[in-house]
XYZ file of C-alpha atoms in Angstrom:
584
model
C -19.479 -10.526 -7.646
C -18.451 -14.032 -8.446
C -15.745 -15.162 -5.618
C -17.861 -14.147 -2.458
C -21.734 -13.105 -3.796
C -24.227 -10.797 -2.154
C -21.744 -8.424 0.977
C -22.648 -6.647 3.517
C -21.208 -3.314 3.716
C -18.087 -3.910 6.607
C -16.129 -7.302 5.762
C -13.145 -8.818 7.845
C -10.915 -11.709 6.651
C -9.104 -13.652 9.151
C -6.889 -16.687 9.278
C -3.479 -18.573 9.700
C -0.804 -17.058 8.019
C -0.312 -17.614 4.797
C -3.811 -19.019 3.791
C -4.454 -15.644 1.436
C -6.311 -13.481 3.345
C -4.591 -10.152 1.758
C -5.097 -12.186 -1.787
C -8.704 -12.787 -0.785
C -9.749 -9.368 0.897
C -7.800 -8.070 -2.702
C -9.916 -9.166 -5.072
C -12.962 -8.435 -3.447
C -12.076 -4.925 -2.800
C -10.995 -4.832 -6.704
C -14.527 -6.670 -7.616
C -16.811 -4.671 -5.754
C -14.942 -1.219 -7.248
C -15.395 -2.791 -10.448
C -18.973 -2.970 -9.838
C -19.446 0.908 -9.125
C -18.739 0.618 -5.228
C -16.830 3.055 -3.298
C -14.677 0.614 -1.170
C -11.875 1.539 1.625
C -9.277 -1.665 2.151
C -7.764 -1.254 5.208
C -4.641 -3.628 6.489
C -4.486 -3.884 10.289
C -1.722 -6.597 10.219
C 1.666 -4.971 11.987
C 3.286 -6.757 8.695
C 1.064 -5.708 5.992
C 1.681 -6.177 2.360
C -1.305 -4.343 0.751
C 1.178 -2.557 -1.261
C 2.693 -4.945 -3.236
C -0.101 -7.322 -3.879
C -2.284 -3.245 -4.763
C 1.333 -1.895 -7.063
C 0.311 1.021 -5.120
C 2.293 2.800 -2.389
C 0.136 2.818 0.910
C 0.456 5.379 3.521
C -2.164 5.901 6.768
C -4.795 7.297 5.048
C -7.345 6.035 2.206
C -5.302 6.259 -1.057
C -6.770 5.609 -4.438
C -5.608 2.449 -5.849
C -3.679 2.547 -9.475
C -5.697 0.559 -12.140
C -9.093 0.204 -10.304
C -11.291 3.326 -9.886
C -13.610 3.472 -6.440
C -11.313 1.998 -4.496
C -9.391 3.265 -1.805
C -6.558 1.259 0.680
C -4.271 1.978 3.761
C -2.662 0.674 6.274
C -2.228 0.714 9.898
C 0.818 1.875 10.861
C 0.629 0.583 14.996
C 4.412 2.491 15.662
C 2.668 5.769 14.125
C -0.793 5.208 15.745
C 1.110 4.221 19.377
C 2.764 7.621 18.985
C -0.141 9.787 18.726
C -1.889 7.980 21.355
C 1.314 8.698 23.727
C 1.227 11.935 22.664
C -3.204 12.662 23.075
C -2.584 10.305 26.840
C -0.022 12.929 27.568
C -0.531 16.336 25.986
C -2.914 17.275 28.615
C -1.000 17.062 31.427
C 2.388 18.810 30.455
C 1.646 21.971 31.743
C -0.148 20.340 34.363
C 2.443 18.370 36.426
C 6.130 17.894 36.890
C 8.236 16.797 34.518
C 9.051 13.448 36.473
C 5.399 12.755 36.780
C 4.489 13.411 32.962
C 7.851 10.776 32.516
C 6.466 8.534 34.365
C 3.120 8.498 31.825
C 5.203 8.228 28.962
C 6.957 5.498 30.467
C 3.793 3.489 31.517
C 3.110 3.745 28.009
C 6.386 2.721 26.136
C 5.663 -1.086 26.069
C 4.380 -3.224 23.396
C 0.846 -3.429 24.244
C 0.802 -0.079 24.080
C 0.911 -0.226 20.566
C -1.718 -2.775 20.186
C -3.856 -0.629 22.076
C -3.195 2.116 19.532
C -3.625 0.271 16.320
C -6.785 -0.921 17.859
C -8.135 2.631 18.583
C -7.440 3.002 14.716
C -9.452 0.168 13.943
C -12.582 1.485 16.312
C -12.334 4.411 14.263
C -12.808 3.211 10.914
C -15.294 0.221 11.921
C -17.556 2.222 14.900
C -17.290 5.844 13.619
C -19.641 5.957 10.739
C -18.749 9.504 9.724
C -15.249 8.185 9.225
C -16.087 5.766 6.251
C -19.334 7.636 5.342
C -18.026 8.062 2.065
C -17.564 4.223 1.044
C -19.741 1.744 0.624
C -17.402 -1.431 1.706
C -15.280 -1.442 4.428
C -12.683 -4.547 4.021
C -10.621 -5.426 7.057
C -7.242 -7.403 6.164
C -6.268 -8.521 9.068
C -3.543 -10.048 10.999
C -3.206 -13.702 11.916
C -4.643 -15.833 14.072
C -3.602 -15.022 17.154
C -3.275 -10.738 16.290
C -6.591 -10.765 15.114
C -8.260 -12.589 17.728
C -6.884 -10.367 20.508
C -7.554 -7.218 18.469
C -11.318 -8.009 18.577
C -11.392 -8.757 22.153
C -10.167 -5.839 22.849
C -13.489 -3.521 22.541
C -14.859 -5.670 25.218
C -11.572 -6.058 27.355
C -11.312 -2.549 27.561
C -14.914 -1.345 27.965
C -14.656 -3.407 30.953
C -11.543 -2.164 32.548
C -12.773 1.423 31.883
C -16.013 0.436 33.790
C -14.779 -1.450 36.586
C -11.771 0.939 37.146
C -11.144 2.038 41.257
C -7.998 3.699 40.341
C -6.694 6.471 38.465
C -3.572 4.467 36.495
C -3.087 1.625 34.932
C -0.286 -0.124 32.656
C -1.866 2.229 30.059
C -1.449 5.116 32.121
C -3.964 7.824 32.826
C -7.591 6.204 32.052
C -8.772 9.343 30.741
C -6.350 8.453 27.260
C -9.039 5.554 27.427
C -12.509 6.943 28.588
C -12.694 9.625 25.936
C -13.080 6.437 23.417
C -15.759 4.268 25.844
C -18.368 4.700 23.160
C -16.576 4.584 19.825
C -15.546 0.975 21.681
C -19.008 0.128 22.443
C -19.873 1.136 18.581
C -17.078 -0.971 17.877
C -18.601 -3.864 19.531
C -21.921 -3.592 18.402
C -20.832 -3.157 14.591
C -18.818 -6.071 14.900
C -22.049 -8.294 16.468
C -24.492 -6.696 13.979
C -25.091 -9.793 11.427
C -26.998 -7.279 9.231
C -23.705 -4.997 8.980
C -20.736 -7.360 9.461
C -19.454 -10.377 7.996
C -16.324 -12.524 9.074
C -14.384 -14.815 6.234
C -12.244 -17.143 7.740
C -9.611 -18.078 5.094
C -8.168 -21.660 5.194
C -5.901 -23.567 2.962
C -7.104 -27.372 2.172
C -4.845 -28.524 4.840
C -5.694 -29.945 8.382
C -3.872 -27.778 10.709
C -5.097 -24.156 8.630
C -8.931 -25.694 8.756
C -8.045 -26.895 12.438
C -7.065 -22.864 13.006
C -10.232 -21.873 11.166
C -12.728 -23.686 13.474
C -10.635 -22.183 16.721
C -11.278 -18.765 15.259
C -15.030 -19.681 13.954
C -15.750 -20.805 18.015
C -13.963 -18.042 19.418
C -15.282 -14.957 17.386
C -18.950 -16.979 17.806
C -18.355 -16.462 21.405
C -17.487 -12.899 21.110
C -20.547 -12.422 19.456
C -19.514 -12.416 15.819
C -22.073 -15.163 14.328
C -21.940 -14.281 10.647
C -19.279 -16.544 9.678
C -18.009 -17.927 6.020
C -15.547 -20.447 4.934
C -12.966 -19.456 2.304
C -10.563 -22.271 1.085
C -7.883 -20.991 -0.662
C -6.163 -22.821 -3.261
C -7.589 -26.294 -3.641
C -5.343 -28.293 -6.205
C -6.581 -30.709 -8.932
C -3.624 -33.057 -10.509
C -3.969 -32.267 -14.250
C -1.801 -35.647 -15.298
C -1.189 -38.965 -13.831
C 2.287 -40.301 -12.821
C 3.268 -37.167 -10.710
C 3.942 -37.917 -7.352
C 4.004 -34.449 -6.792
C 0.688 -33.701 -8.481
C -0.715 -36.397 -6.576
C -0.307 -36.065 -3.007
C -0.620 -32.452 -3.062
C -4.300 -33.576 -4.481
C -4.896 -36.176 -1.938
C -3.837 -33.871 0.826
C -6.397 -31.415 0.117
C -9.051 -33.905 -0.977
C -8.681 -35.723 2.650
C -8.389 -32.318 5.193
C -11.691 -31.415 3.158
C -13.145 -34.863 4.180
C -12.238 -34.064 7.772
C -13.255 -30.566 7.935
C -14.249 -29.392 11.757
C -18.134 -30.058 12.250
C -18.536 -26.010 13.155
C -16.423 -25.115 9.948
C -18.802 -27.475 8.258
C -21.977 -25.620 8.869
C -20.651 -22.760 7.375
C -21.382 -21.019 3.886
C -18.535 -21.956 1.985
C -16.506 -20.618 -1.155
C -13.558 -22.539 -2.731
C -10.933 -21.053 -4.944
C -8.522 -23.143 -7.271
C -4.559 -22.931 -7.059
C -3.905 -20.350 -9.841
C -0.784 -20.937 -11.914
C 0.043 -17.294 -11.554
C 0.884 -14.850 -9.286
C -1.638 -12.366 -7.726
C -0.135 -9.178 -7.777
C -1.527 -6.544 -9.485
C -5.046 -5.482 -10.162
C -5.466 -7.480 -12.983
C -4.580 -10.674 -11.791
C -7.198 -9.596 -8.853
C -9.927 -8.741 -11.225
C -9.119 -12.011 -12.774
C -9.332 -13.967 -9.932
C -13.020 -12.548 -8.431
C -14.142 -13.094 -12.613
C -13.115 -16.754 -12.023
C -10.404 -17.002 -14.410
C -8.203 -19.641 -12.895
C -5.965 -19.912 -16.037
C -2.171 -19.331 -16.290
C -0.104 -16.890 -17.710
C 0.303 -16.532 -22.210
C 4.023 -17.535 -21.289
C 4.788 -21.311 -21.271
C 8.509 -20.722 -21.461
C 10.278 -22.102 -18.170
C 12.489 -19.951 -16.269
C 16.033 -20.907 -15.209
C 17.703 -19.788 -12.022
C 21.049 -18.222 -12.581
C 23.928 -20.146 -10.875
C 23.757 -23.368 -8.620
C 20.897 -24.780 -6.513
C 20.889 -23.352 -2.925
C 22.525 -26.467 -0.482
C 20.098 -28.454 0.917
C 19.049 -27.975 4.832
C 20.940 -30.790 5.933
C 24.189 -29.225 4.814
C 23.735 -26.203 7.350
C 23.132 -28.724 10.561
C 26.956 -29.729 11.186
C 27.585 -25.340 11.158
C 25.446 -24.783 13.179
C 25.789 -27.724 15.805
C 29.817 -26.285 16.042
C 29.549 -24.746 19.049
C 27.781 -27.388 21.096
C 24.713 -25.725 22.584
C 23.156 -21.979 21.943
C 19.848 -20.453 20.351
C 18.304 -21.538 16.666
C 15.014 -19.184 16.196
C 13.679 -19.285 12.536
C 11.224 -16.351 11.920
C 9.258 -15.323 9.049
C 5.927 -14.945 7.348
C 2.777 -17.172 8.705
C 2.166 -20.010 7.162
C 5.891 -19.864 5.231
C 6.845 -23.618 7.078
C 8.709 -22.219 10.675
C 7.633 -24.973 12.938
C 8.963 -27.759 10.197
C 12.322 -26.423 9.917
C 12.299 -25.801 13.528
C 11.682 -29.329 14.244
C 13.464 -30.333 11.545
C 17.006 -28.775 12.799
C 15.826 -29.773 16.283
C 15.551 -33.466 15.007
C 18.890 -33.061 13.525
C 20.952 -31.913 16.346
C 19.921 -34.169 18.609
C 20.027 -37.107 16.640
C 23.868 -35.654 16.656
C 23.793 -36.644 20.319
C 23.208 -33.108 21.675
C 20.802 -31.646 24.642
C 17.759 -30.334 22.671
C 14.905 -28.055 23.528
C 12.568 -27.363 20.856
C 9.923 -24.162 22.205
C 7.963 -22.074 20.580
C 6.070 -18.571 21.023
C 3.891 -19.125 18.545
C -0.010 -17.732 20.099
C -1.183 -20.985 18.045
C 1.104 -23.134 19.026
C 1.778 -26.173 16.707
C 4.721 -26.929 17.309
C 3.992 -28.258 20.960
C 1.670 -30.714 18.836
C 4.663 -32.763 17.884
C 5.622 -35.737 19.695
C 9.259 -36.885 19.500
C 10.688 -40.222 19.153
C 13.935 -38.955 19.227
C 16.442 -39.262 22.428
C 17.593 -35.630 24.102
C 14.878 -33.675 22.434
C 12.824 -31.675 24.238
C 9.218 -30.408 23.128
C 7.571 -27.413 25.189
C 5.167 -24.243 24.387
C 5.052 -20.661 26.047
C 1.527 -21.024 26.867
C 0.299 -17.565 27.646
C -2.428 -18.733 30.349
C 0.186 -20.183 32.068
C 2.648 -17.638 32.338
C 0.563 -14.944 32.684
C -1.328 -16.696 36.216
C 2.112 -17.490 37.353
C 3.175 -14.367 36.817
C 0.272 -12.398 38.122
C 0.834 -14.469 41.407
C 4.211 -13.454 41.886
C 4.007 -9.969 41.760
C 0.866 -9.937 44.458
C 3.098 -12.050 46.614
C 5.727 -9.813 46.322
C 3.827 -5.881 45.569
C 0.756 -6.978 47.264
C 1.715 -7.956 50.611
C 1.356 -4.748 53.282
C -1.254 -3.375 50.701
C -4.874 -2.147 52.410
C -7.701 -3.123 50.733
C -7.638 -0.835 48.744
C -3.980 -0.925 47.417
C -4.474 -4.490 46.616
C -7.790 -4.078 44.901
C -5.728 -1.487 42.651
C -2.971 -3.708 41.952
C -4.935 -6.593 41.427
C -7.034 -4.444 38.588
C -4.127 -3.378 36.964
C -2.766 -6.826 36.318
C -6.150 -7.925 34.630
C -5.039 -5.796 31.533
C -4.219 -7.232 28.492
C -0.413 -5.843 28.997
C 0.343 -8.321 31.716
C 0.114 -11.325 29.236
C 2.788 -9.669 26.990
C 5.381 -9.253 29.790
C 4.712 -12.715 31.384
C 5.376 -14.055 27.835
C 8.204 -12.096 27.400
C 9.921 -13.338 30.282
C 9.141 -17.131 29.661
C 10.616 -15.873 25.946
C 13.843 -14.857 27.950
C 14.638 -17.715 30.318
C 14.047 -20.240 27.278
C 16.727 -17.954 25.160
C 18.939 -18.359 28.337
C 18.612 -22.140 28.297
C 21.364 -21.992 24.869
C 24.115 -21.943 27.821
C 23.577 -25.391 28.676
C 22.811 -26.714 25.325
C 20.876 -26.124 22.049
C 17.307 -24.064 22.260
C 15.217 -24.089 19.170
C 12.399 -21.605 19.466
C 9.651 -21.640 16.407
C 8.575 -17.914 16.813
C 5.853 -16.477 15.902
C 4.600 -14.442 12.539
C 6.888 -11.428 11.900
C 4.771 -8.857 13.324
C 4.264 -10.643 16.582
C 7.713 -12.080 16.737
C 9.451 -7.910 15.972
C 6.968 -6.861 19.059
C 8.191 -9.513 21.117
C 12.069 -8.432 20.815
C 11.117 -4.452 20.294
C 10.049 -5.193 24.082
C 13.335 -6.064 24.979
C 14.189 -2.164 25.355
C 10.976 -1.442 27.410
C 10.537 -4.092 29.316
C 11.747 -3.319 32.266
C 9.949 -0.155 32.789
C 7.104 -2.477 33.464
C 8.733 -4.782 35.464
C 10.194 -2.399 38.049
C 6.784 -0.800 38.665
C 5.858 -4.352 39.552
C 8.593 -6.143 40.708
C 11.763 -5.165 42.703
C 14.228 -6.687 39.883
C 14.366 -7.891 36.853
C 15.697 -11.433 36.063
C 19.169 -11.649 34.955
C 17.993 -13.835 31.632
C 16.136 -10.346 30.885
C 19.238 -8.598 31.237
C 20.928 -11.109 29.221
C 18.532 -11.256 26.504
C 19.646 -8.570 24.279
C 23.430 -9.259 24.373
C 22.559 -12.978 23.733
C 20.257 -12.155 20.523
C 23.066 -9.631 19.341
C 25.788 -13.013 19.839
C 26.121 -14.457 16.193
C 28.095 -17.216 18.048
C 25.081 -17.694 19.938
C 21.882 -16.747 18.268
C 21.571 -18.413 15.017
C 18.512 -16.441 13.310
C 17.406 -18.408 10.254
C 14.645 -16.367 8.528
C 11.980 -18.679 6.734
C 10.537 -18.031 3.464
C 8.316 -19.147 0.645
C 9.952 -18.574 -3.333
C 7.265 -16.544 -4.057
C 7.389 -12.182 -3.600
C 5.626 -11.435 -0.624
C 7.102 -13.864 1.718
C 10.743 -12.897 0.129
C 10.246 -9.410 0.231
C 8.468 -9.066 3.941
C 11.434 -11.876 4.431
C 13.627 -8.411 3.119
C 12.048 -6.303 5.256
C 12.060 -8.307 8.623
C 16.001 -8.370 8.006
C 16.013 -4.922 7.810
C 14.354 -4.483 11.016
C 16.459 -7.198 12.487
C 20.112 -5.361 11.295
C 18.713 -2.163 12.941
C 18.336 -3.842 16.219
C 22.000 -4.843 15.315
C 20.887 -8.599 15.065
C 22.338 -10.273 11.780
C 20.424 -13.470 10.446
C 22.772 -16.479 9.867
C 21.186 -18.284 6.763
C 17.613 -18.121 5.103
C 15.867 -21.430 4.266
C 13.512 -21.310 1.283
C 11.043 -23.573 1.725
C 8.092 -25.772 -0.089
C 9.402 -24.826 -3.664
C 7.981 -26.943 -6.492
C 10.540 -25.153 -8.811
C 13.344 -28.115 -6.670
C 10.604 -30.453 -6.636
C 10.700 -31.401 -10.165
C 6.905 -31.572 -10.674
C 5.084 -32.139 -14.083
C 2.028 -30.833 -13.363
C 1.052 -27.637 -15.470
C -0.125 -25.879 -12.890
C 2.997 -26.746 -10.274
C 4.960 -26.679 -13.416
C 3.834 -22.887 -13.749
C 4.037 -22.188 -10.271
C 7.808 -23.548 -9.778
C 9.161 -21.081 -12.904
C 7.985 -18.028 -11.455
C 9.803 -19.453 -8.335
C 13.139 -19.048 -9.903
C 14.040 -15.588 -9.661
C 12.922 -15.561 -6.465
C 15.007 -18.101 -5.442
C 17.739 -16.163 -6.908
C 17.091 -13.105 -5.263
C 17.459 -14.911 -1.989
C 20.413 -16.475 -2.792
C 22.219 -13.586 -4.785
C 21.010 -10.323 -3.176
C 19.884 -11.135 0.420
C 21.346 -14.478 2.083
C 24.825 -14.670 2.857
C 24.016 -18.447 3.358
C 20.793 -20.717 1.743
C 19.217 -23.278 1.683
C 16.075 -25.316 -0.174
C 13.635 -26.975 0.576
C 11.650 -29.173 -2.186
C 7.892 -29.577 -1.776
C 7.655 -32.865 -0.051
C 4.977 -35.729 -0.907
C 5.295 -36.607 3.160
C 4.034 -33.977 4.884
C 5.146 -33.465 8.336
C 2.242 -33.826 10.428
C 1.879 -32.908 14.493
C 1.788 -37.132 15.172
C 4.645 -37.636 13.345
C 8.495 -37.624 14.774
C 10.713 -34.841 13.527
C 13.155 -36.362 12.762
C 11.787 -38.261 9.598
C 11.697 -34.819 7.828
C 15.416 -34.098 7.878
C 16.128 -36.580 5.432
C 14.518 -35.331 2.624
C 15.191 -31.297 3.496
């Protein structure tokens, strides 16, 4: 094929959100098909938009894709796959032992990791089972971001390990024997995933310095998990097509100088780079396009309008929301859709309004702690999971631990090496920072939707854990729930890009938000070239198929909005925040 060239037969693209990846892995899967392969695409991303980008309705098992013959997609479904792996944990021992005992399992296994732990065991399945993809050639991995992806594949390791070293019978995942029946499907796991012959990793990067900077974190991390064949995708490198476009220009420059500074590691790597296409990929077609090479536009060169006024400008929404003098500003969305420059953008704002101003974020990469402010009464701080996952692990042996024997403590101290303790010690830092809104404004940059919708999802379990390690739970725990469900004080501003998937996962993570009974206060469409005013063909292009997108937002979803234009001054982690809210 012409995008990626010669494949082995299992490939997994990885990257910050929003680089492409599902675009990417897309046209691939539609390329090698084309070619007379037999090719399963499989999302494991807890957000996963294989669907639309297909124009085929997914479900949990290989369906054949409209339009494109050999090829076969699904997705993960991790609530589904957590379910049945509840259900094959507990099944055995129904008949077995009381009722409060087998309630106890299914307790032990309500929590969030839980589900990660399933949607892994789906993965193992499909990547170290070969009689489960015998009949394909290709096996293409979509995965999640960053962060999701990195801790999915350390799982086969983490686990094999706490299987092995086990001197208990229980764990945070409840009986062991859920997890020793799958001890060598893990191990196959691991091996397929090491085997350069069998397995290659694409890291997918936009021309920009903090998506390569999250490329060569990923390329040394998976390298040190053993996955050394690495190559270098970057997605959507621009080219001004006229001169006097300031636009044009510095989008251009920016990619031209984060190329320039590429990570030595990244640098080493095989690399393929793919044009900004003046169209949008959806559709076979378009994907078939783009693995041909066909960069071109669309036959239509007739500019859409959007119906009604422009959306107010950011700015506008900052004296609304400071009204109340202190609470909780969270804007969630999409990777890569712009969370951390609003963030610090209304952060900037507020306290340049003279207000008390912590700016946090729960982000597993973490760029918004890279900012450095200039500006009086704000605060800049992370949720490092290290952190609170040591300080948490220390309480509870001070507190569970002491009177243990040996061999108590040795239990204990097993059970809190699984990868579950690191979600509730971030949860609770997640809690006491939403509790800080009583005493003045908390802005909290979360993280990507599927990470972020775990995160408050745990909000109903958590304390199941807790209690079998602790003898309370913190009152900001108890809090949290009534606090996110306070319009007065929770301002949820969902982020978005004018393009379909971002809006319509945008759609669908207000959905999931209204069900938990937790309304979003505005949306904030961001980086649009349509309100940029750009020249440029290709941005020219880009910005009309913007507009009914933006119109969508504005019409059908948002009971406020604002836009964003795409700015020539990038906000980068040196630079103070507050020099963005001027132009948004």
């Amino acid at each position: 094929m012409k995008l990626l060239g010669e494949l082995t037969r299992n490939l997994l693209f990885t990257g910050k959100g929003g680089v492409g990846k599902t675009s990417i892995a897309c046209a691939t899967a539609v390329s090698l098909a084309q070619a007379g392969k037999r090719v399963l695409l499989v999302s494991t991303d807890p957000a996963s938009n294989l669907d639309e980008v297909l124009a085929t309705k997914l479900g949990v098992q290989p369906t054949p894709v409209t339009g494109a013959a050999g090829l076969f997609a699904m997705n993960v479904d991790p609530e589904k796959a957590a379910q049945q792996y509840r259900e094959r944990v507990v099944g055995p021992y129904r008949e077995l032992l009381p009722a409060s005992a087998v309630k106890s399992i299914e307790e032990q296994l309500s929590g969030a990791c839980t589900v990660e732990i399933a949607a892994f065991d789906e993965f193992a399945k499909l990547l170290g089972d070969q009689q489960t993809t015998s009949d394909f050639d290709h096996v293409i991995f979509d995965t999640a971001p960053t962060g999701h992806t990195l801790r999915l594949l350390q799982l086969p390791a983490a686990w094999s390990g706490f299987i092995e070293n086990s001197v208990g019978g229980t764990s945070c995942l409840g009986p062991l024997a859920g997890l020793q029946a799958q001890h060598e499907l893990y191990a196959n796991t691991v091996r397929a995933l090491s085997d350069e012959t069998n397995t290659t990793v694409f890291l997918v990067s936009r021309p920009d310095q903090s998506a390569l900077a999250e490329a060569e974190r990923t390329r040394n991390e998976l390298q040190t998990l053993g996955l050394r064949n690495q190559r270098l995708v970057v997605n959507g490198l621009f080219r001004a097509r006229v001169d006097h476009d300031p636009i044009a220009k510095a989008l251009e420059l920016r990619g031209h100088d984060a190329l320039e500074a590429i990570p030595a590691g990244l640098k080493q790597l095989p690399r393929t780079v793919v044009p900004l296409v003046p169209r949008a990929l959806i559709g076979v077609e378009a994907l078939r396009r783009l693995a041909d090479g066909d960069y071109s536009g669309t036959a239509s060169s007739v500019r859409a309008r959007m119906q009604g006024p422009f959306p107010v400008p950011l700015l506008e929404l900052i004296p609304q929301i400071a009204m109340r003098g202190k609470g909780v500003i969270m804007t969630m969305g999409k990777g890569g859709v712009g969370k951390t420059t609003v963030a610090a953008a209304i952060a900037a704002a507020l306290a340049r309004l003279g207000h008390s101003v912590h700016l946090t974020t729960t982000d597993p990469a973490g760029h918004a702690s890279a900012l450095s402010s200039t500006v009086p009464g704000l605060e800049v701080s992370r949720i490092d999971p290290v952190t609170e996952t040591r300080a948490y692990t220390e309480e509870v042996l001070a507190e569970s631990g002491k009177g243990l024997d040996e061999k108590g403590r040795a239990l204990l101290e097993e059970d809190l090496r699984s990868p579950c303790t690191e979600e509730i010690a971030v949860f609770r830092a997640f809690a006491r920072k939403v509790d800080q809104g009583n005493h003045g404004f908390v802005v909290i940059d979360t993280a990507p939707t599927g990470h972020t919708l775990l995160l408050l999802d745990a909000a109903n379990a958590y304390h199941r854990d807790v209690e079998r390690n602790l003898s309370y739970i913190p009152d900001s725990v108890r809090r949290l729930l009534p606090q996110l469900r306070d319009p007065d004080f929770t301002k949820i501003l969902i982020v978005t890009l004018p393009e379909a998937t971002p809006v319509h996962e945008a759609a669908r993570l207000q959905d999931d938000l209204r069900r938990a009974n937790i309304t979003p206060y505005a949306w904030i469409i961001n980086q649009s070239f349509y309100a940029a005013g750009t020249h440029d063909p290709v941005l020219a292009e880009r910005g009309a198929l913007e507009a009914r997108f933006i119109d969508e937002v504005q019409h059908k979803l948002a009971s406020r909005t604002a836009l964003i234009p795409w700015q020539a001054e990038a906000l980068l982690p040196a630079a103070a925040p507050a020099e963005t809210v001027e132009a948004v």
